[in-house]
Amino acid sequence: MTLILPSDAALSAVGADTARSGARVGEARGAVRMEVRNLCKVFADDPRPALALLRDGAGKAEVLARLNVNVGVVDASFDIRAGEIFVIMGLSGSGKSTMVRLLNRLIEPTAGSIQLDGRDLTALSKNELVEVLRRDLSMVFQSFALLPNRTALDNAAFGLEVAGVGRDARRDAAMRALDKVGLSAYAHRYPRELSGGMQQRVGLARALAKNPSILLMDEAFSALDPLIRTDMQNELLRLQREQARTIVFISHDADEAMRIADRIAVMEEGRIVQIGTPAEIITNPADEYVRAFFRGVDPSRVLRARDLARCDDRVTLVEEGEDPIAALRRLAERGVGYGYVRGRDGRFLGVLSRAEGTILNRPEPVAADAPLHSLLRRVATAPCPVPVVDGGGRFLGVLTRAALLETLDRGDDPRG
Ligand SMILES: Nc1ncnc2c1ncn2[C@@H]1O[C@H](COP(=O)(O)OP(=O)(O)OP(=O)(O)O)[C@@H](O)[C@H]1O
Ligand SMILES: [Mg+2]
């Protein structure tokens, strides 16, 4: 039997797009930067009765009805890792803005702790906090918060001015930031001369000019029209990729969240009801609220081959070096037409066809990172489940028509 291997080109094209790379020097990508534990915010002079009710399992509505106290955030615990885009989603009033304002202590927490790089933010003095905010955290607000009597340039430079940076240096940095958001031609215009979307971009430029390691963005793109919005999302992904910036991003928009998030936290009535990758959330929503939120999202644009790759006992593996006659007999005994040949190093080597009695180099393997929508035709027309390999050409499993249809159908079924 001849071993016909898929071409190297086919294998190396696979998985070219591995991790979003490039951590900051001295900072491991994925290391925990912020550690939030049991964070609560209730808006009351004396928060104790409300906290007691919440501890007993009361919801936001009940606390409001019984104590006339507004609940912002309830018992939130999560980590934010270096270099990730962490998206917070939820309906209006679910506590998203309160949450990010707690992260930089624009709002003081009622209970719980927030650590930044291992330092307890809630325990810092005002001066220490100012120092940390200057160095590490910048916020882009839901309302643009521009100063009306200053030009776009001076607005973009404002954060640096507050931080005590000299005039020329801060104007240079502000100009570069305006350029990044496509507004250098408007540097000397006043906010009233700019559209809402342009004002929002000035707000973003202000945050970028400070070059913070963590960017907090509250609905920063919501006033932008769809084309500019997509541009800005791409810009954000580029910034994150190149500079490994950590970004906490609030959004109302399920498609936006799915597009840019490494992980998503879904909030409901002040509580976080689920945290997961876009793929986890779409394949396994924690409850009906989460499912409803993402119902309109096309799963084939979110999920990748790896998310559906299966390697269970329904997949017949043939190991390199195994006697071909014995392997073919095994296929016959199991009543299957194909076996997947795996090298000693785990690399995928081809498909053993029972009918043809040989190893084929088709169907060609697909990359683990390939989005499902790009694979529909290949999976539909292949004679057998399509092999999936990682960036090193290692066999991860197969993609079956059934798994694909089931996933796509579940995403579209209005009954969930
Ligand atoms: N300063 C405040 N005083 C009293 N209640 C407040 C205050 N700020 C926020 N809240 C309440 O906290 C809850 C969460 O508000 P928040 O602004 O965080 O919601 P959100 O998820 O950002 O909503 P949106 O999508 O509309 O921006 C709401 O019930 C709101 O009324
Ligand atoms: Mg808000």
CSV table of C-alpha atoms and ligand atoms in Angstrom, one decimal:
chain,number,residue,atom,x,y,z
A,1,MET,CA,0.0,0.0,0.0
A,2,THR,CA,1.3,3.5,-0.9
A,3,LEU,CA,1.0,6.2,1.6
A,4,ILE,CA,-0.2,9.3,-0.3
A,5,LEU,CA,0.3,12.3,2.0
A,6,PRO,CA,-1.6,15.6,1.7
A,7,SER,CA,0.7,18.2,0.3
A,8,ASP,CA,2.8,20.2,2.8
A,9,ALA,CA,1.3,23.4,1.4
A,10,ALA,CA,-2.1,22.3,2.3
A,11,LEU,CA,-1.0,21.5,5.8
A,12,SER,CA,1.0,24.6,6.4
A,13,ALA,CA,-1.9,26.8,5.1
A,14,VAL,CA,-3.9,25.3,7.8
A,15,GLY,CA,-3.8,27.0,11.2
A,16,ALA,CA,-1.7,29.9,10.0
A,17,ASP,CA,-4.0,32.2,12.1
A,18,THR,CA,-3.2,30.8,15.5
A,19,ALA,CA,-3.4,32.8,18.7
A,20,ARG,CA,-3.8,36.6,18.6
A,21,SER,CA,-0.2,37.0,19.4
A,22,GLY,CA,2.2,39.5,20.9
A,23,ALA,CA,2.1,40.0,24.7
A,24,ARG,CA,3.7,43.1,26.2
A,25,VAL,CA,7.3,42.7,27.2
A,26,GLY,CA,7.5,41.0,30.6
A,27,GLU,CA,3.8,40.3,30.7
A,28,ALA,CA,2.5,36.8,29.9
A,29,ARG,CA,-0.5,36.8,27.7
A,30,GLY,CA,-3.3,35.3,29.7
A,31,ALA,CA,-1.9,36.2,33.1
A,32,VAL,CA,-4.6,37.5,35.4
A,33,ARG,CA,-4.6,41.3,35.5
A,34,MET,CA,-7.8,42.1,37.3
A,35,GLU,CA,-9.3,39.8,39.9
A,36,VAL,CA,-12.8,40.7,40.9
A,37,ARG,CA,-14.4,38.9,43.9
A,38,ASN,CA,-17.9,39.1,45.3
A,39,LEU,CA,-18.3,42.7,44.1
A,40,CYS,CA,-21.5,44.4,45.1
A,41,LYS,CA,-22.9,47.9,44.5
A,42,VAL,CA,-26.2,49.0,46.0
A,43,PHE,CA,-27.1,52.7,45.8
A,44,ALA,CA,-28.1,53.4,49.4
A,45,ASP,CA,-26.7,55.4,52.3
A,46,ASP,CA,-27.0,52.4,54.5
A,47,PRO,CA,-26.4,49.4,52.2
A,48,ARG,CA,-26.7,46.7,54.9
A,49,PRO,CA,-30.4,45.8,54.7
A,50,ALA,CA,-30.2,45.6,50.9
A,51,LEU,CA,-27.0,43.4,51.1
A,52,ALA,CA,-28.8,41.1,53.6
A,53,LEU,CA,-31.8,40.7,51.3
A,54,LEU,CA,-29.5,40.0,48.4
A,55,ARG,CA,-27.6,37.4,50.4
A,56,ASP,CA,-30.8,35.7,51.1
A,57,GLY,CA,-31.4,35.3,47.4
A,58,ALA,CA,-33.6,38.3,46.8
A,59,GLY,CA,-33.4,39.8,43.3
A,60,LYS,CA,-33.0,43.4,42.2
A,61,ALA,CA,-36.8,44.0,41.8
A,62,GLU,CA,-37.5,42.7,45.3
A,63,VAL,CA,-34.9,44.9,46.9
A,64,LEU,CA,-36.3,47.9,45.0
A,65,ALA,CA,-39.9,47.0,46.0
A,66,ARG,CA,-39.2,46.3,49.7
A,67,LEU,CA,-36.5,48.9,50.5
A,68,ASN,CA,-36.7,51.3,47.6
A,69,VAL,CA,-33.0,50.7,47.0
A,70,ASN,CA,-31.4,50.5,43.5
A,71,VAL,CA,-29.1,47.6,43.0
A,72,GLY,CA,-26.3,48.0,40.6
A,73,VAL,CA,-24.1,44.9,40.8
A,74,VAL,CA,-24.6,41.7,42.8
A,75,ASP,CA,-21.9,39.3,43.9
A,76,ALA,CA,-19.8,39.5,40.7
A,77,SER,CA,-16.6,37.4,40.6
A,78,PHE,CA,-14.4,37.1,37.5
A,79,ASP,CA,-10.8,37.5,36.2
A,80,ILE,CA,-9.7,39.7,33.4
A,81,ARG,CA,-6.6,38.4,31.7
A,82,ALA,CA,-3.7,40.2,30.0
A,83,GLY,CA,-4.4,40.9,26.3
A,84,GLU,CA,-8.0,39.8,26.2
A,85,ILE,CA,-11.1,41.6,25.0
A,86,PHE,CA,-13.6,41.0,27.8
A,87,VAL,CA,-17.1,42.0,26.7
A,88,ILE,CA,-19.8,42.7,29.2
A,89,MET,CA,-23.4,42.3,27.8
A,90,GLY,CA,-26.8,42.6,29.2
A,91,LEU,CA,-30.1,44.5,28.8
A,92,SER,CA,-30.4,48.1,29.7
A,93,GLY,CA,-30.2,48.5,33.5
A,94,SER,CA,-28.5,45.2,34.1
A,95,GLY,CA,-25.5,46.9,35.6
A,96,LYS,CA,-22.9,47.0,32.9
A,97,SER,CA,-21.9,50.7,33.3
A,98,THR,CA,-21.9,50.3,37.1
A,99,MET,CA,-19.6,47.3,36.7
A,100,VAL,CA,-16.9,49.1,34.7
A,101,ARG,CA,-17.1,52.2,36.9
A,102,LEU,CA,-16.4,50.0,39.8
A,103,LEU,CA,-13.3,48.6,38.1
A,104,ASN,CA,-11.7,52.1,38.1
A,105,ARG,CA,-13.4,53.2,41.3
A,106,LEU,CA,-15.4,55.9,39.7
A,107,ILE,CA,-18.0,54.2,41.8
A,108,GLU,CA,-17.0,52.9,45.2
A,109,PRO,CA,-17.9,49.3,45.8
A,110,THR,CA,-20.4,48.5,48.6
A,111,ALA,CA,-18.7,45.1,49.1
A,112,GLY,CA,-16.1,42.8,47.5
A,113,SER,CA,-12.6,43.3,46.2
A,114,ILE,CA,-10.8,44.3,43.0
A,115,GLN,CA,-7.2,43.4,42.5
A,116,LEU,CA,-5.1,44.9,39.7
A,117,ASP,CA,-1.9,43.1,39.1
A,118,GLY,CA,-2.1,41.7,42.6
A,119,ARG,CA,-2.8,45.1,44.3
A,120,ASP,CA,-6.1,45.6,46.1
A,121,LEU,CA,-7.6,48.6,44.3
A,122,THR,CA,-10.3,49.1,47.0
A,123,ALA,CA,-7.6,49.6,49.6
A,124,LEU,CA,-5.6,52.3,47.8
A,125,SER,CA,-5.5,55.9,49.0
A,126,LYS,CA,-6.8,58.6,46.7
A,127,ASN,CA,-3.2,59.5,45.6
A,128,GLU,CA,-2.2,55.9,45.0
A,129,LEU,CA,-5.4,55.4,43.0
A,130,VAL,CA,-4.7,58.4,40.8
A,131,GLU,CA,-1.3,57.0,40.0
A,132,VAL,CA,-2.7,53.6,39.1
A,133,LEU,CA,-5.4,55.2,36.9
A,134,ARG,CA,-2.9,57.4,35.1
A,135,ARG,CA,-0.7,54.4,34.3
A,136,ASP,CA,-3.0,51.5,33.8
A,137,LEU,CA,-6.6,52.4,33.2
A,138,SER,CA,-8.4,54.6,30.7
A,139,MET,CA,-12.1,54.8,30.2
A,140,VAL,CA,-14.2,55.7,27.1
A,141,PHE,CA,-17.6,56.8,28.2
A,142,GLN,CA,-21.1,55.9,27.0
A,143,SER,CA,-21.8,59.7,26.8
A,144,PHE,CA,-18.7,61.1,25.1
A,145,ALA,CA,-17.9,63.4,28.0
A,146,LEU,CA,-16.1,65.9,25.7
A,147,LEU,CA,-15.4,69.4,26.8
A,148,PRO,CA,-17.4,71.7,24.6
A,149,ASN,CA,-15.0,74.7,24.6
A,150,ARG,CA,-12.0,72.6,23.5
A,151,THR,CA,-11.0,71.4,20.1
A,152,ALA,CA,-10.9,67.7,19.2
A,153,LEU,CA,-7.1,67.8,19.7
A,154,ASP,CA,-7.3,69.4,23.2
A,155,ASN,CA,-10.0,67.0,24.1
A,156,ALA,CA,-7.9,64.0,23.0
A,157,ALA,CA,-5.0,65.4,25.0
A,158,PHE,CA,-7.1,66.0,28.1
A,159,GLY,CA,-6.3,62.8,29.9
A,160,LEU,CA,-2.6,63.5,29.4
A,161,GLU,CA,-3.0,67.0,30.6
A,162,VAL,CA,-4.6,65.8,33.8
A,163,ALA,CA,-1.7,63.4,34.1
A,164,GLY,CA,0.8,66.3,34.0
A,165,VAL,CA,2.3,65.6,30.6
A,166,GLY,CA,3.9,68.6,28.9
A,167,ARG,CA,2.1,70.5,26.1
A,168,ASP,CA,4.1,69.3,23.1
A,169,ALA,CA,4.3,65.7,24.1
A,170,ARG,CA,0.6,65.5,24.9
A,171,ARG,CA,-0.4,67.2,21.6
A,172,ASP,CA,1.9,64.8,19.7
A,173,ALA,CA,0.3,61.8,21.4
A,174,ALA,CA,-3.2,63.2,20.9
A,175,MET,CA,-2.6,63.8,17.2
A,176,ARG,CA,-1.4,60.3,16.7
A,177,ALA,CA,-4.5,59.0,18.5
A,178,LEU,CA,-6.8,61.2,16.4
A,179,ASP,CA,-5.1,59.8,13.3
A,180,LYS,CA,-5.8,56.3,14.5
A,181,VAL,CA,-9.5,57.0,14.7
A,182,GLY,CA,-9.5,58.8,11.4
A,183,LEU,CA,-10.0,62.3,12.6
A,184,SER,CA,-6.7,64.1,12.1
A,185,ALA,CA,-8.4,66.5,9.7
A,186,TYR,CA,-10.7,67.6,12.4
A,187,ALA,CA,-8.1,68.2,15.1
A,188,HIS,CA,-9.0,71.9,15.4
A,189,ARG,CA,-12.7,71.5,15.3
A,190,TYR,CA,-15.0,71.9,18.3
A,191,PRO,CA,-17.3,69.1,19.5
A,192,ARG,CA,-20.4,71.0,18.3
A,193,GLU,CA,-18.9,70.9,14.8
A,194,LEU,CA,-18.6,67.1,14.9
A,195,SER,CA,-21.3,64.4,14.4
A,196,GLY,CA,-22.1,62.1,17.3
A,197,GLY,CA,-20.0,59.3,15.8
A,198,MET,CA,-17.1,61.6,15.4
A,199,GLN,CA,-17.4,62.8,19.0
A,200,GLN,CA,-17.4,59.2,20.1
A,201,ARG,CA,-14.1,58.7,18.2
A,202,VAL,CA,-12.6,61.7,19.9
A,203,GLY,CA,-13.5,60.1,23.2
A,204,LEU,CA,-11.7,56.9,22.0
A,205,ALA,CA,-8.7,59.0,20.9
A,206,ARG,CA,-8.6,60.5,24.4
A,207,ALA,CA,-8.3,57.1,25.9
A,208,LEU,CA,-5.8,55.9,23.3
A,209,ALA,CA,-3.6,58.9,23.7
A,210,LYS,CA,-2.9,57.9,27.3
A,211,ASN,CA,-1.7,54.5,26.0
A,212,PRO,CA,-3.1,52.7,29.0
A,213,SER,CA,-2.5,49.0,29.4
A,214,ILE,CA,-6.2,48.5,30.2
A,215,LEU,CA,-8.9,50.2,28.3
A,216,LEU,CA,-12.5,50.3,29.7
A,217,MET,CA,-15.0,51.0,27.0
A,218,ASP,CA,-18.7,51.7,27.8
A,219,GLU,CA,-20.8,51.3,24.6
A,220,ALA,CA,-18.0,53.2,22.9
A,221,PHE,CA,-19.2,52.3,19.4
A,222,SER,CA,-23.0,52.5,19.9
A,223,ALA,CA,-23.3,55.9,18.2
A,224,LEU,CA,-21.4,54.9,15.1
A,225,ASP,CA,-23.0,53.9,11.9
A,226,PRO,CA,-22.5,50.3,10.8
A,227,LEU,CA,-19.6,50.8,8.4
A,228,ILE,CA,-17.5,53.0,10.8
A,229,ARG,CA,-18.5,50.7,13.6
A,230,THR,CA,-17.0,47.7,11.8
A,231,ASP,CA,-13.9,49.8,11.0
A,232,MET,CA,-13.5,50.7,14.7
A,233,GLN,CA,-14.0,47.1,15.7
A,234,ASN,CA,-11.2,46.2,13.4
A,235,GLU,CA,-9.1,49.0,14.7
A,236,LEU,CA,-9.7,47.7,18.2
A,237,LEU,CA,-8.7,44.2,17.2
A,238,ARG,CA,-5.6,45.5,15.6
A,239,LEU,CA,-4.6,47.5,18.7
A,240,GLN,CA,-5.2,44.5,20.9
A,241,ARG,CA,-3.2,42.2,18.6
A,242,GLU,CA,-0.2,44.5,18.2
A,243,GLN,CA,0.0,45.9,21.7
A,244,ALA,CA,-1.6,43.2,23.7
A,245,ARG,CA,-3.9,45.8,25.3
A,246,THR,CA,-6.4,44.5,27.8
A,247,ILE,CA,-9.9,45.7,26.9
A,248,VAL,CA,-13.1,45.6,28.9
A,249,PHE,CA,-15.8,46.4,26.4
A,250,ILE,CA,-19.5,46.9,27.1
A,251,SER,CA,-21.9,46.3,24.3
A,252,HIS,CA,-25.6,45.9,23.7
A,253,ASP,CA,-25.0,44.3,20.4
A,254,ALA,CA,-24.7,40.5,20.2
A,255,ASP,CA,-23.0,40.5,16.8
A,256,GLU,CA,-20.4,43.0,18.0
A,257,ALA,CA,-19.7,41.0,21.1
A,258,MET,CA,-19.3,37.8,19.2
A,259,ARG,CA,-17.1,39.4,16.7
A,260,ILE,CA,-14.6,41.0,19.1
A,261,ALA,CA,-14.7,39.1,22.4
A,262,ASP,CA,-12.3,36.7,23.7
A,263,ARG,CA,-14.7,36.1,26.5
A,264,ILE,CA,-18.2,37.5,27.2
A,265,ALA,CA,-19.8,38.1,30.6
A,266,VAL,CA,-23.6,38.2,30.4
A,267,MET,CA,-25.4,40.3,33.1
A,268,GLU,CA,-29.0,40.1,34.2
A,269,GLU,CA,-30.4,42.2,37.0
A,270,GLY,CA,-27.0,43.1,38.4
A,271,ARG,CA,-25.7,39.5,38.4
A,272,ILE,CA,-23.3,37.8,36.0
A,273,VAL,CA,-25.3,34.8,34.7
A,274,GLN,CA,-22.6,33.4,32.4
A,275,ILE,CA,-19.0,34.0,31.4
A,276,GLY,CA,-17.5,32.1,28.5
A,277,THR,CA,-16.0,32.3,25.0
A,278,PRO,CA,-18.3,33.2,22.2
A,279,ALA,CA,-18.3,29.6,21.1
A,280,GLU,CA,-19.2,28.4,24.7
A,281,ILE,CA,-22.0,30.8,25.0
A,282,ILE,CA,-23.5,30.1,21.7
A,283,THR,CA,-23.3,26.3,22.0
A,284,ASN,CA,-24.1,26.2,25.7
A,285,PRO,CA,-26.1,29.2,26.9
A,286,ALA,CA,-26.7,29.1,30.7
A,287,ASP,CA,-30.3,29.9,30.5
A,288,GLU,CA,-33.2,31.2,28.4
A,289,TYR,CA,-32.1,34.9,28.9
A,290,VAL,CA,-28.7,34.2,27.5
A,291,ARG,CA,-30.1,32.1,24.7
A,292,ALA,CA,-32.5,34.8,23.7
A,293,PHE,CA,-29.8,37.4,23.7
A,294,PHE,CA,-27.7,35.6,21.1
A,295,ARG,CA,-30.6,34.1,19.1
A,296,GLY,CA,-30.1,36.3,16.1
A,297,VAL,CA,-26.4,35.5,15.9
A,298,ASP,CA,-25.3,33.2,13.0
A,299,PRO,CA,-23.4,30.4,14.7
A,300,SER,CA,-21.5,29.5,11.5
A,301,ARG,CA,-19.8,32.9,11.8
A,302,VAL,CA,-18.9,32.4,15.5
A,303,LEU,CA,-17.9,28.8,15.7
A,304,ARG,CA,-14.8,27.3,14.2
A,305,ALA,CA,-13.9,23.8,13.1
A,306,ARG,CA,-12.3,23.1,16.4
A,307,ASP,CA,-15.6,23.8,18.3
A,308,LEU,CA,-17.3,20.9,16.5
A,309,ALA,CA,-14.3,18.6,15.9
A,310,ARG,CA,-15.2,15.2,17.4
A,311,CYS,CA,-12.8,12.4,18.2
A,312,ASP,CA,-14.8,9.8,20.1
A,313,ASP,CA,-15.1,6.1,19.6
A,314,ARG,CA,-17.3,6.6,16.5
A,315,VAL,CA,-14.1,7.9,14.7
A,316,THR,CA,-11.9,5.0,13.6
A,317,LEU,CA,-8.3,5.8,14.1
A,318,VAL,CA,-5.5,4.0,12.2
A,319,GLU,CA,-2.1,4.5,13.7
A,320,GLU,CA,1.0,4.9,11.5
A,321,GLY,CA,2.8,1.6,11.1
A,322,GLU,CA,-0.4,-0.5,11.7
A,323,ASP,CA,-0.7,-3.4,9.3
A,324,PRO,CA,-3.0,-2.1,6.5
A,325,ILE,CA,-4.8,-5.4,6.0
A,326,ALA,CA,-5.6,-5.5,9.7
A,327,ALA,CA,-6.8,-1.9,9.6
A,328,LEU,CA,-9.1,-2.6,6.6
A,329,ARG,CA,-10.5,-5.6,8.4
A,330,ARG,CA,-11.2,-3.4,11.4
A,331,LEU,CA,-13.1,-1.0,9.3
A,332,ALA,CA,-15.2,-3.8,7.9
A,333,GLU,CA,-15.9,-5.2,11.4
A,334,ARG,CA,-17.1,-1.8,12.5
A,335,GLY,CA,-19.1,-1.3,9.4
A,336,VAL,CA,-17.5,2.0,8.6
A,337,GLY,CA,-16.1,3.2,5.2
A,338,TYR,CA,-13.2,5.3,6.4
A,339,GLY,CA,-10.4,5.4,9.0
A,340,TYR,CA,-8.3,8.4,9.9
A,341,VAL,CA,-4.5,7.8,9.7
A,342,ARG,CA,-2.5,9.4,12.5
A,343,GLY,CA,1.3,9.6,12.5
A,344,ARG,CA,3.4,8.7,15.6
A,345,ASP,CA,3.8,12.4,16.2
A,346,GLY,CA,0.0,12.9,16.1
A,347,ARG,CA,0.0,14.5,12.6
A,348,PHE,CA,-2.9,13.6,10.3
A,349,LEU,CA,-1.6,11.5,7.4
A,350,GLY,CA,-4.7,10.7,5.3
A,351,VAL,CA,-8.0,8.8,5.1
A,352,LEU,CA,-8.0,5.1,4.8
A,353,SER,CA,-10.8,4.1,2.4
A,354,ARG,CA,-12.3,0.7,2.8
A,355,ALA,CA,-13.8,0.6,-0.7
A,356,GLU,CA,-10.5,1.7,-2.4
A,357,GLY,CA,-8.3,-0.2,0.0
A,358,THR,CA,-5.8,2.6,0.2
A,359,ILE,CA,-5.0,5.9,2.0
A,360,LEU,CA,-6.4,8.9,0.2
A,361,ASN,CA,-5.3,12.5,0.5
A,362,ARG,CA,-8.9,13.7,0.4
A,363,PRO,CA,-10.9,15.1,1.9
A,364,GLU,CA,-8.1,17.5,2.7
A,365,PRO,CA,-8.0,18.4,6.4
A,366,VAL,CA,-9.4,21.8,7.5
A,367,ALA,CA,-7.8,24.2,9.9
A,368,ALA,CA,-9.1,24.2,13.5
A,369,ASP,CA,-9.5,28.0,13.3
A,370,ALA,CA,-11.5,27.9,10.1
A,371,PRO,CA,-15.0,29.5,10.7
A,372,LEU,CA,-17.8,27.0,10.0
A,373,HIS,CA,-19.4,29.2,7.3
A,374,SER,CA,-16.3,28.7,5.2
A,375,LEU,CA,-16.6,24.9,5.5
A,376,LEU,CA,-20.2,24.2,4.7
A,377,ARG,CA,-19.6,23.1,1.1
A,378,ARG,CA,-16.6,21.0,1.9
A,379,VAL,CA,-18.4,19.1,4.7
A,380,ALA,CA,-21.5,18.7,2.6
A,381,THR,CA,-19.7,17.3,-0.4
A,382,ALA,CA,-17.1,15.1,1.3
A,383,PRO,CA,-17.6,11.4,1.1
A,384,CYS,CA,-16.8,11.1,4.9
A,385,PRO,CA,-16.5,13.4,7.9
A,386,VAL,CA,-13.8,16.0,7.3
A,387,PRO,CA,-10.6,15.8,9.3
A,388,VAL,CA,-9.6,18.8,11.4
A,389,VAL,CA,-6.0,19.6,12.2
A,390,ASP,CA,-4.3,22.2,14.4
A,391,GLY,CA,-1.5,24.6,13.4
A,392,GLY,CA,1.0,21.8,13.6
A,393,GLY,CA,-1.0,19.4,11.4
A,394,ARG,CA,-2.0,17.3,14.3
A,395,PHE,CA,-5.3,15.4,14.0
A,396,LEU,CA,-8.0,16.9,16.4
A,397,GLY,CA,-11.0,15.0,15.2
A,398,VAL,CA,-13.6,15.1,12.4
A,399,LEU,CA,-16.4,17.4,11.4
A,400,THR,CA,-19.6,15.5,10.6
A,401,ARG,CA,-22.5,16.7,8.5
A,402,ALA,CA,-24.8,15.8,11.4
A,403,ALA,CA,-22.9,18.0,13.9
A,404,LEU,CA,-22.8,20.9,11.5
A,405,LEU,CA,-26.6,20.7,10.7
A,406,GLU,CA,-27.5,20.3,14.3
A,407,THR,CA,-25.5,23.4,15.3
A,408,LEU,CA,-26.8,25.6,12.5
A,409,ASP,CA,-30.3,24.5,13.1
A,410,ARG,CA,-30.2,25.1,16.9
A,411,GLY,CA,-29.0,28.6,16.2
A,412,ASP,CA,-31.9,29.4,13.9
A,413,ASP,CA,-34.8,27.6,15.6
A,414,PRO,CA,-37.1,30.3,17.0
A,415,ARG,CA,-38.3,27.8,19.7
A,416,GLY,CA,-34.7,27.4,20.8
B,1,LIG,N1,-26.0,56.8,40.7
B,1,LIG,C1,-27.0,56.0,40.8
B,1,LIG,N2,-27.9,56.0,41.7
B,1,LIG,C2,-28.9,55.2,41.8
B,1,LIG,N3,-29.1,54.1,41.0
B,1,LIG,C3,-28.2,54.0,40.0
B,1,LIG,C4,-27.1,54.9,39.8
B,1,LIG,N4,-26.4,54.5,38.8
B,1,LIG,C5,-27.0,53.4,38.3
B,1,LIG,N5,-28.1,53.0,39.0
B,1,LIG,C6,-28.9,51.9,38.9
B,1,LIG,O1,-28.1,50.7,38.7
B,1,LIG,C7,-28.7,49.9,37.8
B,1,LIG,C8,-27.7,49.5,36.7
B,1,LIG,O2,-27.5,50.7,35.9
B,1,LIG,P1,-26.3,50.7,34.8
B,1,LIG,O3,-26.2,52.1,34.3
B,1,LIG,O4,-25.1,50.1,35.3
B,1,LIG,O5,-27.0,49.8,33.7
B,1,LIG,P2,-26.5,49.5,32.2
B,1,LIG,O6,-26.5,48.0,32.1
B,1,LIG,O7,-25.2,50.2,31.9
B,1,LIG,O8,-27.7,50.0,31.3
B,1,LIG,P3,-27.6,50.7,29.9
B,1,LIG,O9,-27.5,49.6,28.9
B,1,LIG,O10,-28.9,51.4,29.8
B,1,LIG,O11,-26.5,51.7,29.8
B,1,LIG,C9,-30.0,50.6,37.2
B,1,LIG,O12,-31.1,50.0,37.9
B,1,LIG,C10,-29.8,52.0,37.6
B,1,LIG,O13,-31.0,52.6,37.9
B,2,MG,MG,-24.7,51.7,30.6
